[in-house]
Coordinates of C-alpha atoms in Angstrom, one line a residue:
Chain A
M1 CA 98.8 125.2 126.1
I2 CA 102.1 123.3 126.1
D3 CA 103.1 124.8 129.4
R4 CA 100.0 123.3 131.1
K5 CA 101.2 119.8 130.8
K6 CA 102.1 119.3 134.4
A7 CA 100.2 116.5 136.1
G8 CA 97.4 117.6 138.4
A9 CA 97.0 120.9 136.6
S10 CA 94.4 123.2 138.0
A11 CA 91.8 122.7 135.4
E12 CA 89.0 124.4 137.3
T13 CA 90.8 127.7 137.9
E14 CA 91.7 128.1 134.2
E15 CA 88.5 126.8 132.8
S16 CA 87.5 130.1 131.2
L17 CA 90.9 130.4 129.5
M18 CA 90.9 126.9 128.0
D19 CA 92.2 126.8 124.4
T20 CA 90.4 123.8 123.2
R21 CA 91.9 121.5 120.7
I22 CA 89.4 119.3 118.8
I23 CA 91.0 116.3 117.2
V24 CA 89.2 113.7 115.1
V25 CA 90.6 110.2 115.0
T26 CA 89.8 108.6 111.7
S27 CA 91.0 105.9 109.2
G28 CA 88.5 105.1 106.5
K29 CA 88.9 101.4 107.0
G30 CA 87.4 99.8 110.0
G31 CA 89.2 97.7 112.5
V32 CA 92.5 99.5 112.4
G33 CA 92.4 100.9 115.9
K34 CA 90.6 104.2 115.8
T35 CA 88.7 103.5 119.0
T36 CA 91.7 102.1 120.8
V37 CA 93.7 105.2 119.8
T38 CA 90.9 107.5 120.9
A39 CA 90.5 105.8 124.3
N40 CA 94.2 105.7 125.0
L41 CA 95.1 109.2 123.9
S42 CA 92.1 110.6 125.8
A43 CA 93.1 108.7 129.0
R44 CA 96.7 109.7 128.6
M45 CA 95.9 113.4 128.1
A46 CA 93.7 113.3 131.2
M47 CA 96.6 111.7 133.1
E48 CA 98.8 114.6 132.0
G49 CA 96.4 116.9 133.8
F50 CA 94.2 118.1 131.0
K51 CA 90.5 118.1 130.9
V52 CA 89.4 115.8 128.2
V53 CA 86.3 114.5 126.5
A54 CA 86.2 111.6 124.2
I55 CA 83.3 111.7 121.8
D56 CA 82.0 108.5 120.1
A57 CA 80.7 109.7 116.7
D58 CA 79.8 106.2 115.5
I59 CA 76.1 106.6 116.0
G60 CA 74.3 103.2 115.9
L61 CA 77.5 101.3 116.4
R62 CA 78.9 102.7 119.6
N63 CA 82.0 101.1 121.0
L64 CA 84.2 103.7 122.6
D65 CA 82.1 103.2 125.8
V66 CA 83.1 99.5 126.2
V67 CA 86.7 100.1 125.2
M68 CA 86.9 102.8 127.9
G69 CA 84.9 100.6 130.3
L70 CA 82.2 103.1 130.9
E71 CA 79.3 101.3 129.2
N72 CA 77.3 100.7 132.5
R73 CA 77.1 104.4 133.4
I74 CA 75.6 105.8 130.3
V75 CA 72.3 107.6 130.8
F76 CA 72.1 110.1 128.0
N77 CA 74.0 110.3 124.7
M78 CA 75.2 112.7 122.1
V79 CA 71.9 112.6 120.1
D80 CA 70.0 113.4 123.3
V81 CA 72.2 116.5 123.7
I82 CA 71.8 117.5 120.1
E83 CA 68.0 117.1 120.2
G84 CA 67.8 119.0 123.4
S85 CA 66.5 116.1 125.5
C86 CA 69.2 116.7 128.1
K87 CA 71.9 119.2 128.8
L88 CA 75.5 118.4 127.8
P89 CA 76.8 117.9 131.3
Q90 CA 74.1 115.3 131.9
A91 CA 75.3 113.2 129.0
L92 CA 78.9 113.3 129.9
V93 CA 80.1 110.1 131.6
R94 CA 82.9 110.9 134.1
D95 CA 85.7 108.4 134.3
K96 CA 86.2 107.6 138.0
R97 CA 89.7 106.2 137.5
V98 CA 91.2 109.3 136.0
E99 CA 90.4 112.8 136.9
N100 CA 89.1 115.1 134.2
L101 CA 88.3 112.4 131.7
Y102 CA 84.8 112.3 130.2
L103 CA 83.0 110.3 127.6
L104 CA 80.2 111.6 125.4
P105 CA 78.6 108.3 124.1
A106 CA 77.0 107.8 120.8
A107 CA 73.4 106.8 120.5
Q108 CA 73.1 103.1 119.9
T109 CA 69.5 102.9 118.7
R110 CA 69.7 105.6 116.2
T111 CA 71.4 106.0 112.8
K112 CA 73.9 108.4 111.6
D113 CA 71.1 110.4 109.9
A114 CA 70.0 111.5 113.4
V115 CA 72.8 114.2 113.3
S116 CA 73.5 116.9 110.8
K117 CA 76.8 118.6 110.1
E118 CA 75.6 121.8 111.5
Q119 CA 74.5 120.1 114.7
M120 CA 77.9 118.4 115.1
M121 CA 79.6 121.8 114.4
D122 CA 77.4 123.4 117.1
L123 CA 78.2 120.6 119.6
C124 CA 82.0 121.0 119.0
E125 CA 81.7 124.7 119.4
S126 CA 79.8 124.3 122.7
L127 CA 82.8 122.3 124.0
R128 CA 85.3 125.0 123.3
G129 CA 86.5 126.6 126.4
E130 CA 85.1 123.8 128.5
F131 CA 87.8 121.2 127.7
D132 CA 91.5 121.2 126.8
F133 CA 91.1 118.3 124.4
V134 CA 88.2 116.9 122.5
F135 CA 88.9 113.6 120.8
I136 CA 86.3 112.4 118.3
D137 CA 86.2 108.8 117.4
S138 CA 85.1 108.7 113.8
P139 CA 83.1 105.8 112.3
A140 CA 84.7 103.9 109.5
G141 CA 83.8 104.9 105.9
I142 CA 83.7 108.1 104.1
E143 CA 80.0 108.9 104.3
S144 CA 78.1 111.3 106.5
G145 CA 79.2 109.6 109.7
F146 CA 82.8 110.4 109.0
Q147 CA 82.0 113.8 107.7
N148 CA 80.0 114.7 110.8
A149 CA 82.9 113.5 113.0
A150 CA 85.4 115.6 111.1
V151 CA 83.4 118.7 110.5
G152 CA 84.0 120.4 113.9
A153 CA 87.6 119.2 114.3
D154 CA 90.6 121.5 114.1
E155 CA 93.0 118.6 113.7
A156 CA 93.0 115.0 112.4
L157 CA 94.8 111.9 113.4
V158 CA 94.7 109.2 110.7
V159 CA 95.2 105.7 111.9
A160 CA 96.5 103.1 109.5
T161 CA 97.9 99.6 109.8
P162 CA 100.7 98.5 107.5
E163 CA 98.4 96.8 105.1
V164 CA 97.5 97.6 101.5
S165 CA 93.8 98.0 102.1
S166 CA 94.3 100.2 105.2
V167 CA 96.9 102.5 103.6
R168 CA 94.8 102.8 100.5
D169 CA 91.8 103.9 102.6
A170 CA 94.0 106.2 104.6
D171 CA 95.0 107.9 101.4
R172 CA 91.4 108.5 100.5
I173 CA 90.6 109.9 103.9
I174 CA 93.6 112.2 103.8
G175 CA 92.4 113.5 100.5
L176 CA 89.0 114.1 101.9
L177 CA 90.3 115.8 105.1
E178 CA 92.4 118.1 102.9
S179 CA 89.4 118.9 100.8
F180 CA 87.5 119.8 104.0
G181 CA 90.3 122.3 104.7
K182 CA 91.9 120.5 107.7
R183 CA 95.4 121.7 107.9
S184 CA 96.8 119.6 110.7
I185 CA 96.7 115.9 109.6
N186 CA 99.0 113.5 111.2
L187 CA 99.4 109.7 110.8
I188 CA 99.6 107.0 113.4
V189 CA 100.8 103.7 112.1
N190 CA 99.2 101.1 114.3
R191 CA 99.9 97.4 114.8
V192 CA 103.4 97.4 113.4
R193 CA 105.3 94.1 113.6
P194 CA 108.9 94.9 113.3
A195 CA 110.1 91.4 112.9
M196 CA 107.8 90.8 109.9
V197 CA 108.9 94.1 108.4
R198 CA 112.5 93.2 108.8
S199 CA 112.1 89.8 107.1
G200 CA 110.3 91.5 104.2
K201 CA 106.9 90.1 104.8
M202 CA 105.1 93.3 105.8
L203 CA 105.0 97.0 104.8
G204 CA 107.3 99.1 107.0
V205 CA 106.6 102.5 108.5
S206 CA 109.0 104.0 106.0
D207 CA 107.0 102.4 103.2
V208 CA 103.7 103.8 104.5
M209 CA 105.2 107.2 105.0
E210 CA 106.6 107.3 101.5
I211 CA 103.3 106.5 100.1
L212 CA 101.1 108.7 102.2
A213 CA 103.5 111.7 102.5
I214 CA 101.9 113.3 105.6
G215 CA 103.4 113.9 109.1
L216 CA 104.0 110.9 111.2
I217 CA 103.1 111.4 114.9
G218 CA 103.4 107.9 116.2
I219 CA 104.1 104.2 115.7
V220 CA 102.2 101.7 117.8
P221 CA 103.5 98.2 117.8
E222 CA 101.3 95.1 117.7
D223 CA 100.7 94.3 121.3
D224 CA 98.6 91.6 122.8
S225 CA 97.9 93.7 125.8
V226 CA 95.6 95.8 123.7
V227 CA 93.2 92.8 123.5
V228 CA 93.4 92.3 127.2
S229 CA 92.8 95.9 128.0
T230 CA 89.8 96.0 125.7
N231 CA 88.4 92.9 127.3
K232 CA 88.7 94.5 130.7
G233 CA 87.5 97.9 129.6
E234 CA 90.6 99.6 130.9
P235 CA 92.6 101.7 128.5
L236 CA 96.3 100.6 128.5
A237 CA 97.4 104.1 129.1
M238 CA 95.9 103.9 132.6
A239 CA 97.4 100.7 133.8
N240 CA 100.7 99.4 132.5
L241 CA 103.8 100.0 130.5
T242 CA 103.4 97.7 127.6
P243 CA 105.0 98.7 124.3
A244 CA 101.6 100.0 123.0
A245 CA 101.0 102.0 126.2
K246 CA 104.4 103.6 125.9
A247 CA 103.7 104.4 122.3
F248 CA 100.5 106.2 123.3
E249 CA 102.3 108.1 125.9
K250 CA 104.7 109.4 123.3
I251 CA 102.0 110.3 120.9
A252 CA 100.3 112.3 123.6
G253 CA 103.5 114.0 124.3
R254 CA 104.0 114.9 120.6
I255 CA 100.5 116.3 120.4
L256 CA 101.4 118.5 123.3
G257 CA 104.3 119.8 121.3
K258 CA 107.0 117.9 123.2
D259 CA 110.1 117.0 121.2
I260 CA 110.0 113.3 121.4
P261 CA 112.0 111.9 118.5
L262 CA 110.4 109.1 116.5
Q263 CA 112.7 106.2 116.4
D264 CA 114.7 106.0 113.3
I265 CA 112.2 104.3 111.1
D266 CA 114.7 102.5 109.0
D267 CA 116.6 101.3 112.0
L268 CA 113.4 99.6 113.1
D269 CA 112.5 98.4 109.7
E270 CA 115.5 97.2 107.9
R271 CA 118.5 97.0 110.0
G272 CA 117.6 94.1 112.2
F273 CA 121.1 94.1 113.6
L274 CA 120.8 97.6 115.0
V275 CA 117.4 96.8 116.5
S276 CA 118.8 93.8 118.4
L277 CA 121.8 95.8 119.6
K278 CA 119.4 98.4 121.0
K279 CA 117.5 95.6 122.8
I280 CA 120.6 94.5 124.5
F281 CA 122.0 97.9 125.4
G282 CA 118.9 100.0 125.6
R283 CA 117.2 100.0 129.0
R284 CA 113.7 99.5 127.7
G285 CA 114.2 97.6 124.5
G286 CA 112.5 99.0 121.4
R287 CA 111.6 102.6 121.3
Y288 CA 108.2 103.4 119.9
Chain B
M1 CA 113.9 81.7 103.5
G2 CA 114.9 85.4 103.4
F3 CA 118.3 84.3 102.1
L4 CA 116.9 82.1 99.4
D5 CA 114.4 84.7 98.4
R6 CA 117.1 87.2 97.9
F7 CA 119.3 84.7 96.1
F8 CA 116.6 84.0 93.5
R9 CA 115.5 87.6 93.5
R10 CA 112.0 86.7 94.3
E11 CA 110.0 89.7 95.3
S12 CA 109.3 90.0 99.0
P13 CA 105.7 90.4 100.1
R14 CA 106.7 93.7 101.6
K15 CA 107.9 94.9 98.2
S16 CA 104.9 93.6 96.3
A17 CA 102.6 95.2 98.8
K18 CA 104.3 98.6 98.3
E19 CA 104.2 98.3 94.5
R20 CA 100.6 97.3 94.4
L21 CA 99.7 100.1 96.7
Q22 CA 101.6 102.6 94.6
L23 CA 99.8 101.5 91.5
V24 CA 96.3 101.3 93.0
L25 CA 96.8 104.8 94.5
I26 CA 97.7 106.2 91.1
H27 CA 94.2 105.3 90.0
D28 CA 92.6 106.4 93.2
R29 CA 94.3 109.7 93.2
A30 CA 93.8 110.4 89.5
D31 CA 90.2 109.3 90.1
I32 CA 90.0 107.9 86.6
S33 CA 87.3 105.3 86.3
P34 CA 87.6 102.3 83.9
G35 CA 84.8 104.0 81.9
T36 CA 86.9 107.2 81.6
M37 CA 89.9 105.2 80.5
E38 CA 87.8 103.5 77.8
M39 CA 86.6 106.9 76.6
I40 CA 90.2 108.1 76.4
R41 CA 91.2 104.9 74.5
K42 CA 88.4 105.4 72.0
D43 CA 89.3 109.0 71.4
I44 CA 93.0 108.2 70.9
I45 CA 92.0 105.4 68.5
H46 CA 89.8 107.9 66.6
V47 CA 92.6 110.5 66.3
I48 CA 95.4 108.1 65.3
S49 CA 93.2 106.3 62.8
N50 CA 93.1 109.4 60.7
Y51 CA 96.8 108.9 60.0
M52 CA 97.5 105.2 60.6
V53 CA 95.8 101.9 60.5
I54 CA 96.3 100.5 64.0
S55 CA 95.5 97.2 65.7
E56 CA 92.7 98.1 68.1
D57 CA 93.0 94.8 69.9
G58 CA 96.7 95.2 70.4
I59 CA 96.5 98.5 72.2
E60 CA 97.8 98.6 75.7
M61 CA 97.1 101.7 77.7
D62 CA 97.5 102.4 81.4
L63 CA 98.7 104.9 84.0
E64 CA 102.1 104.2 85.2
R65 CA 104.3 105.6 87.9
D66 CA 107.4 107.2 86.6
G67 CA 109.5 108.3 89.6
K68 CA 107.2 110.7 91.4
S69 CA 105.0 111.5 88.5
V70 CA 102.3 109.6 86.7
A71 CA 102.4 108.9 83.0
L72 CA 99.7 107.7 80.7
V73 CA 101.6 105.1 78.7
A74 CA 100.1 103.6 75.6
S75 CA 101.5 101.0 73.2
I76 CA 99.6 101.2 69.9
P77 CA 100.6 98.7 67.2
V78 CA 100.7 100.3 63.8
L79 CA 99.7 98.1 60.9
E80 CA 100.0 100.7 58.1
V81 CA 100.7 104.3 57.7
K82 CA 98.1 105.9 55.5
R83 CA 99.4 107.9 52.6
G84 CA 98.0 111.1 51.4
R85 CA 96.2 111.9 54.6
G86 CA 97.3 113.9 57.6
R87 CA 99.7 116.8 57.3
E88 CA 102.8 117.5 55.3
G89 CA 105.1 115.2 57.3
V90 CA 103.2 112.2 56.2
K91 CA 103.7 111.1 52.7

């Protein structure tokens, strides 16, 4: 798996051997960046040469399509597949910008009750062997929508922002994921504002880690370019090298098992002096 | 600002966020509802009242974080120790 990371990998020739990793992206609280993380990690993995499908599990409130910029090409959706109205390949929207990137959109005019756990499980199983990575964008909340999104996943990425409400909800979600038997649960701390952390106005990554006590797989800084990319419908990972785009690249690398050190959290958080020295001497400024 | 805050030992928003989170998560994780807390309180009052007269209004009881563990801490004002009841230790 890890050895297949080379760009432009021959996905077709190895299709039958694919060892699919199904990863749910979740958070509990809404608006913390699940969809952005899903879109960018999916795009990044496809750019690494893997065959990827991003699934929008937020039935009735779909958004992953617009964030990925694929909203105009949707014909069928996940519920159509589950109900047998179409075949899976018909519902997959292929991204024309990046090879091997697909979206399975949510139904917009249905509710989360349209899908059962068993059906989601079957859907996930039907993707095994077909893709290298399946990223599932979970709806907010802890009800059936979230449970459906998580049921077929092997791994979970929990997204939290350094705010009391978000960390609290993340804690609840981690507890639920553990009770579902998910063994690989990792945290992405999103929208970090190092200057505010340093001046003692905001929770730092180290604070969040201390409280949640799960593995940290990435830190994404607050970055205006996320808003721009969402407006354009072009995941950051595809286009530029903003701090957030670099953070997603590193997270993708860590998911692939690459040893990409997380920056010294406390360097970033507390020792403002060290951070500024790094900015002067480091080639690319802050390391995320 | 930061300097003055530190000088007057005023708590930073970062620190208060962390402390509030830690406290709220104790309740969340323990999954003890206010109703359950009230039942515990009533039971404790019931048991202790066999031995002492206590001020029910003055009782303070809550879950507190003690290092990495959680403690149920109660402060129960005793008005009078009842004589002749309870076990040998109590006169």
